[in-house]
Amino acid sequence: MSVSALRTLLKSARYEVLPTAGIVDRISDHVAPGRTITVTASTCMGLDATLSTAEALRARGYTAVPHIAARMVQGRTELEEIIDRLGRAGIDTIFVPAGDATPPAGGYASALDLLIDLTSLAPPISQIGVAAYPESHPLIPDDVTVQAMWDKRDYATHIVSNLCFDPGIVSTWLARVRARGIEMPLILGIAGKVELAKLAKVATKIGVGESTRFLRKNTATFTRMAKPGGYNPRKFLDRLSPVLADPYMGVSGLHIYTFNQVKDTEAWRRRQLELLGDPDPASVTS
């Protein structure tokens, strides 16, 4: 991958955050307006926390992308209310995962169920992302997750990959996805510059049950961080350079899982741009 291509990916990289107290102020302290920030949905905090955080970010000049977890939505009436609320806030991009709510809050057992209803509403949503899993989902077989992407192709505009720390697995998985005829652009998910102690601290803030799920879902992050040398996101990207440079693979951006370590992640991103000879003039310092 060329230096200019990597610079482009880093400049446009979007951040994922959890809707905990104070996160909007921390983003404002360290990230310049105009950047894309996605906000997760937590069964512990409820969808209102996600929507309120997204609204606050949009009001401060960010491109806010709320996660609308299908299994947390009670039904069509609530979906209509959510879309109306987002329209009033000027938010036109969402991410639709199935979510972890068990049992579902209403009639949406999967992301596809919600997407079908969403399309029938003709909402003011121009960009819709759906989840993709380079590594096996803990509850869903690989063939089913790939088929799910195919089923969603008429309802979504792009796919966002879940965390994976093995460039080889990502490469093989993405080639398989493209071979199946799934052409939606991919926003590649990577972990930011995360510290173990801070990751554990975030987990303690999101409720006991939610914390357990958070830790279980991010076991790979803990394991990789604990190894000598830890995890280096730049090395990960460098090893994926053939995939990132291949137009057929359709990698259109980076989705950085910050685990709310916004300051550290933004400092890492700025440092990489400096090393590439193109510091970000829009960076916020604090």
Tab-separated table of C-alpha atoms in Angstrom:
chain	number	residue	atom	x	y	z
A	1	MET	CA	0.000	0.000	0.000
A	2	SER	CA	1.303	3.434	-0.872
A	3	VAL	CA	2.110	6.021	1.767
A	4	SER	CA	-0.573	8.301	0.344
A	5	ALA	CA	-3.212	5.569	0.625
A	6	LEU	CA	-2.338	4.925	4.272
A	7	ARG	CA	-2.429	8.665	4.974
A	8	THR	CA	-5.903	8.849	3.455
A	9	LEU	CA	-7.165	6.010	5.617
A	10	LEU	CA	-5.700	7.533	8.773
A	11	LYS	CA	-7.032	11.010	8.015
A	12	SER	CA	-10.584	9.759	7.543
A	13	ALA	CA	-10.504	7.093	10.269
A	14	ARG	CA	-13.620	7.054	12.390
A	15	TYR	CA	-13.784	6.249	16.100
A	16	GLU	CA	-16.173	4.006	18.001
A	17	VAL	CA	-17.059	4.959	21.582
A	18	LEU	CA	-19.339	3.724	24.343
A	19	PRO	CA	-21.989	6.231	25.571
A	20	THR	CA	-20.562	6.642	29.077
A	21	ALA	CA	-20.754	9.855	31.107
A	22	GLY	CA	-18.306	12.527	29.990
A	23	ILE	CA	-17.382	10.903	26.681
A	24	VAL	CA	-18.688	13.816	24.583
A	25	ASP	CA	-16.484	16.301	26.473
A	26	ARG	CA	-13.458	14.035	26.098
A	27	ILE	CA	-14.010	13.787	22.374
A	28	SER	CA	-14.306	17.565	22.139
A	29	ASP	CA	-11.055	17.931	24.079
A	30	HIS	CA	-9.024	15.733	21.755
A	31	VAL	CA	-10.754	15.279	18.387
A	32	ALA	CA	-11.456	18.067	15.919
A	33	PRO	CA	-15.069	18.601	14.767
A	34	GLY	CA	-15.895	17.097	11.412
A	35	ARG	CA	-14.614	13.633	12.252
A	36	THR	CA	-16.928	10.603	12.325
A	37	ILE	CA	-17.728	9.143	15.733
A	38	THR	CA	-19.881	6.033	16.109
A	39	VAL	CA	-21.732	5.338	19.355
A	40	THR	CA	-22.389	1.794	20.526
A	41	ALA	CA	-25.690	0.485	21.884
A	42	SER	CA	-25.653	-1.036	25.362
A	43	THR	CA	-28.443	-3.162	26.804
A	44	CYS	CA	-27.446	-1.813	30.211
A	45	MET	CA	-27.661	1.862	29.275
A	46	GLY	CA	-30.478	1.622	26.750
A	47	LEU	CA	-30.840	3.127	23.305
A	48	ASP	CA	-31.568	6.577	24.700
A	49	ALA	CA	-27.961	6.849	25.919
A	50	THR	CA	-26.773	6.046	22.413
A	51	LEU	CA	-29.117	8.521	20.768
A	52	SER	CA	-28.460	11.297	23.286
A	53	THR	CA	-24.692	10.921	22.877
A	54	ALA	CA	-25.018	10.963	19.090
A	55	GLU	CA	-27.204	14.086	19.242
A	56	ALA	CA	-24.687	15.855	21.477
A	57	LEU	CA	-21.826	14.954	19.139
A	58	ARG	CA	-23.757	16.149	16.095
A	59	ALA	CA	-24.503	19.437	17.863
A	60	ARG	CA	-20.762	19.924	18.379
A	61	GLY	CA	-19.980	19.443	14.708
A	62	TYR	CA	-19.132	15.752	14.460
A	63	THR	CA	-20.570	13.228	12.042
A	64	ALA	CA	-22.356	11.050	14.574
A	65	VAL	CA	-23.293	7.449	13.785
A	66	PRO	CA	-25.526	5.788	16.390
A	67	HIS	CA	-25.692	1.996	16.610
A	68	ILE	CA	-29.325	0.915	16.373
A	69	ALA	CA	-29.205	-2.624	17.750
A	70	ALA	CA	-32.176	-4.465	16.267
A	71	ARG	CA	-32.872	-6.649	19.285
A	72	MET	CA	-33.124	-3.570	21.527
A	73	VAL	CA	-35.883	-1.922	19.442
A	74	GLN	CA	-39.413	-2.732	20.589
A	75	GLY	CA	-40.955	-2.606	17.134
A	76	ARG	CA	-41.969	-0.494	14.184
A	77	THR	CA	-43.454	2.324	16.283
A	78	GLU	CA	-40.246	2.799	18.252
A	79	LEU	CA	-38.195	2.533	15.062
A	80	GLU	CA	-40.256	5.337	13.522
A	81	GLU	CA	-39.672	7.460	16.632
A	82	ILE	CA	-35.927	6.820	16.486
A	83	ILE	CA	-35.683	7.760	12.828
A	84	ASP	CA	-37.737	10.922	13.383
A	85	ARG	CA	-35.475	11.860	16.284
A	86	LEU	CA	-32.343	11.340	14.205
A	87	GLY	CA	-33.813	13.380	11.383
A	88	ARG	CA	-34.421	16.318	13.723
A	89	ALA	CA	-30.812	16.084	14.909
A	90	GLY	CA	-29.469	16.080	11.354
A	91	ILE	CA	-28.089	12.536	11.626
A	92	ASP	CA	-28.303	10.582	8.374
A	93	THR	CA	-25.957	7.623	8.996
A	94	ILE	CA	-26.557	4.644	11.275
A	95	PHE	CA	-25.030	1.251	12.035
A	96	VAL	CA	-27.407	-1.686	12.474
A	97	PRO	CA	-26.108	-4.748	14.344
A	98	ALA	CA	-28.375	-7.454	15.674
A	99	GLY	CA	-27.308	-6.692	19.255
A	100	ASP	CA	-27.115	-8.870	22.337
A	101	ALA	CA	-30.523	-8.337	23.935
A	102	THR	CA	-31.912	-11.737	24.957
A	103	PRO	CA	-34.748	-12.131	24.459
A	104	PRO	CA	-35.341	-9.378	21.871
A	105	ALA	CA	-37.234	-6.354	23.131
A	106	GLY	CA	-39.741	-6.673	20.316
A	107	GLY	CA	-40.220	-8.131	16.866
A	108	TYR	CA	-36.699	-7.700	15.506
A	109	ALA	CA	-34.688	-10.863	16.087
A	110	SER	CA	-32.005	-9.895	13.574
A	111	ALA	CA	-30.542	-6.859	11.879
A	112	LEU	CA	-32.205	-7.901	8.621
A	113	ASP	CA	-35.662	-7.776	10.232
A	114	LEU	CA	-35.093	-4.157	11.228
A	115	LEU	CA	-33.492	-3.223	7.904
A	116	ILE	CA	-36.528	-4.429	5.964
A	117	ASP	CA	-38.839	-2.302	8.103
A	118	LEU	CA	-36.435	0.618	7.895
A	119	THR	CA	-36.560	0.589	4.105
A	120	SER	CA	-40.345	0.578	4.103
A	121	LEU	CA	-40.337	3.727	6.231
A	122	ALA	CA	-38.407	5.676	3.584
A	123	PRO	CA	-36.434	7.389	6.351
A	124	PRO	CA	-33.981	10.264	5.888
A	125	ILE	CA	-31.048	7.871	6.327
A	126	SER	CA	-28.517	7.918	3.498
A	127	GLN	CA	-25.850	5.564	4.880
A	128	ILE	CA	-26.475	2.274	6.680
A	129	GLY	CA	-23.662	0.061	7.939
A	130	VAL	CA	-23.969	-3.597	8.928
A	131	ALA	CA	-21.663	-5.897	10.867
A	132	ALA	CA	-19.114	-8.330	9.467
A	133	TYR	CA	-17.063	-10.963	11.303
A	134	PRO	CA	-13.588	-11.915	10.020
A	135	GLU	CA	-13.277	-14.356	12.912
A	136	SER	CA	-16.010	-16.736	13.975
A	137	HIS	CA	-18.916	-15.171	15.801
A	138	PRO	CA	-19.348	-16.833	19.206
A	139	LEU	CA	-22.977	-17.712	18.452
A	140	ILE	CA	-23.287	-17.825	14.650
A	141	PRO	CA	-21.561	-20.183	12.162
A	142	ASP	CA	-19.248	-18.561	9.579
A	143	ASP	CA	-21.399	-19.533	6.595
A	144	VAL	CA	-24.394	-17.891	8.228
A	145	THR	CA	-22.565	-14.597	8.857
A	146	VAL	CA	-21.370	-14.422	5.239
A	147	GLN	CA	-24.870	-15.285	3.994
A	148	ALA	CA	-26.278	-12.570	6.265
A	149	MET	CA	-24.113	-9.973	4.527
A	150	TRP	CA	-25.472	-11.175	1.183
A	151	ASP	CA	-29.039	-10.916	2.476
A	152	LYS	CA	-28.429	-7.340	3.637
A	153	ARG	CA	-26.834	-6.094	0.419
A	154	ASP	CA	-30.055	-4.450	-0.806
A	155	TYR	CA	-30.624	-2.636	2.492
A	156	ALA	CA	-27.157	-1.432	3.546
A	157	THR	CA	-24.514	0.801	1.978
A	158	HIS	CA	-21.379	-0.613	3.638
A	159	ILE	CA	-20.059	-3.261	6.005
A	160	VAL	CA	-17.974	-2.706	9.138
A	161	SER	CA	-15.706	-5.514	10.310
A	162	ASN	CA	-15.453	-6.648	13.886
A	163	LEU	CA	-12.121	-6.842	15.680
A	164	CYS	CA	-9.538	-9.320	14.462
A	165	PHE	CA	-5.840	-9.321	15.337
A	166	ASP	CA	-4.670	-11.701	12.598
A	167	PRO	CA	-4.001	-10.038	9.207
A	168	GLY	CA	-4.004	-13.441	7.525
A	169	ILE	CA	-7.506	-14.210	8.747
A	170	VAL	CA	-8.736	-10.801	7.590
A	171	SER	CA	-7.210	-11.293	4.131
A	172	THR	CA	-8.678	-14.763	3.660
A	173	TRP	CA	-12.068	-13.738	4.977
A	174	LEU	CA	-12.354	-10.639	2.804
A	175	ALA	CA	-11.341	-12.557	-0.339
A	176	ARG	CA	-14.073	-15.071	0.492
A	177	VAL	CA	-16.624	-12.300	0.979
A	178	ARG	CA	-15.790	-10.773	-2.394
A	179	ALA	CA	-15.824	-14.172	-4.091
A	180	ARG	CA	-19.393	-14.614	-2.857
A	181	GLY	CA	-20.357	-11.482	-4.786
A	182	ILE	CA	-20.706	-9.122	-1.808
A	183	GLU	CA	-19.546	-5.784	-3.202
A	184	MET	CA	-20.438	-3.333	-0.439
A	185	PRO	CA	-17.465	-1.177	0.621
A	186	LEU	CA	-15.716	-2.379	3.768
A	187	ILE	CA	-14.761	-0.137	6.653
A	188	LEU	CA	-12.015	-2.142	8.335
A	189	GLY	CA	-12.296	-2.457	12.105
A	190	ILE	CA	-9.089	-2.281	14.123
A	191	ALA	CA	-8.289	-1.749	17.793
A	192	GLY	CA	-6.766	1.591	18.683
A	193	LYS	CA	-3.806	2.134	20.980
A	194	VAL	CA	-5.483	0.530	23.973
A	195	GLU	CA	-4.102	0.049	27.471
A	196	LEU	CA	-5.234	-2.945	29.511
A	197	ALA	CA	-5.889	-1.049	32.729
A	198	LYS	CA	-8.039	1.519	30.940
A	199	LEU	CA	-9.918	-1.183	29.050
A	200	ALA	CA	-10.795	-2.887	32.322
A	201	LYS	CA	-11.862	0.470	33.787
A	202	VAL	CA	-14.303	1.026	30.938
A	203	ALA	CA	-15.781	-2.418	31.555
A	204	THR	CA	-16.544	-1.544	35.174
A	205	LYS	CA	-18.588	1.484	34.126
A	206	ILE	CA	-21.178	-0.291	32.028
A	207	GLY	CA	-22.979	-2.495	34.525
A	208	VAL	CA	-22.257	-5.978	35.809
A	209	GLY	CA	-24.029	-8.003	33.125
A	210	GLU	CA	-22.943	-5.698	30.331
A	211	SER	CA	-19.404	-5.692	31.718
A	212	THR	CA	-19.271	-9.473	31.584
A	213	ARG	CA	-20.339	-9.457	27.951
A	214	PHE	CA	-17.865	-6.672	27.166
A	215	LEU	CA	-14.959	-8.588	28.686
A	216	ARG	CA	-15.978	-11.851	27.043
A	217	LYS	CA	-16.324	-10.239	23.621
A	218	ASN	CA	-12.930	-8.537	23.989
A	219	THR	CA	-10.924	-11.429	25.408
A	220	ALA	CA	-8.719	-11.339	22.304
A	221	THR	CA	-7.870	-7.716	23.033
A	222	PHE	CA	-6.827	-8.506	26.583
A	223	THR	CA	-4.833	-11.548	25.470
A	224	ARG	CA	-2.986	-9.710	22.717
A	225	MET	CA	-2.214	-6.736	24.946
A	226	ALA	CA	-0.794	-9.007	27.639
A	227	LYS	CA	1.729	-10.623	25.307
A	228	PRO	CA	5.299	-9.265	25.108
A	229	GLY	CA	5.280	-6.353	22.693
A	230	GLY	CA	1.516	-6.106	22.887
A	231	TYR	CA	-0.566	-5.057	19.919
A	232	ASN	CA	0.641	-2.450	17.454
A	233	PRO	CA	-2.100	-1.111	15.151
A	234	ARG	CA	0.445	0.291	12.675
A	235	LYS	CA	2.138	-3.097	12.256
A	236	PHE	CA	-1.290	-4.631	11.756
A	237	LEU	CA	-2.054	-2.170	8.953
A	238	ASP	CA	1.364	-2.651	7.368
A	239	ARG	CA	0.862	-6.408	7.234
A	240	LEU	CA	-2.517	-5.839	5.575
A	241	SER	CA	-1.086	-3.472	2.970
A	242	PRO	CA	-1.712	-5.821	-0.018
A	243	VAL	CA	-5.386	-6.051	0.932
A	244	LEU	CA	-5.740	-2.340	1.600
A	245	ALA	CA	-4.149	-1.509	-1.738
A	246	ASP	CA	-6.251	-3.940	-3.798
A	247	PRO	CA	-9.285	-2.172	-5.328
A	248	TYR	CA	-11.076	-5.520	-5.630
A	249	MET	CA	-11.095	-5.848	-1.841
A	250	GLY	CA	-12.949	-2.543	-1.523
A	251	VAL	CA	-11.529	-1.274	1.784
A	252	SER	CA	-12.874	2.266	1.934
A	253	GLY	CA	-11.972	3.336	5.467
A	254	LEU	CA	-10.865	2.525	9.001
A	255	HIS	CA	-13.133	2.010	11.990
A	256	ILE	CA	-11.072	2.299	15.173
A	257	TYR	CA	-12.409	0.702	18.327
A	258	THR	CA	-11.213	3.145	20.998
A	259	PHE	CA	-12.850	1.555	24.079
A	260	ASN	CA	-13.214	5.225	25.071
A	261	GLN	CA	-9.442	5.766	25.096
A	262	VAL	CA	-9.975	8.701	22.790
A	263	LYS	CA	-6.958	10.769	23.826
A	264	ASP	CA	-4.503	7.893	23.375
A	265	THR	CA	-6.040	6.774	20.094
A	266	GLU	CA	-6.039	10.265	18.609
A	267	ALA	CA	-2.440	10.823	19.730
A	268	TRP	CA	-1.460	7.571	18.027
A	269	ARG	CA	-3.255	8.548	14.806
A	270	ARG	CA	-1.610	11.983	14.734
A	271	ARG	CA	1.801	10.417	15.358
A	272	GLN	CA	1.355	8.030	12.436
A	273	LEU	CA	0.475	10.913	10.144
A	274	GLU	CA	3.583	12.778	11.324
A	275	LEU	CA	5.728	9.722	10.579
A	276	LEU	CA	4.156	9.609	7.118
A	277	GLY	CA	5.139	13.238	6.574
A	278	ASP	CA	1.655	14.676	6.712
A	279	PRO	CA	0.629	15.940	10.172
A	280	ASP	CA	-3.067	16.616	10.619
A	281	PRO	CA	-3.563	20.415	10.774
A	282	ALA	CA	-7.082	19.977	12.171
A	283	SER	CA	-5.949	18.097	15.274
A	284	VAL	CA	-7.069	19.287	18.676
A	285	THR	CA	-4.505	19.432	21.424
A	286	SER	CA	-5.240	19.521	25.132
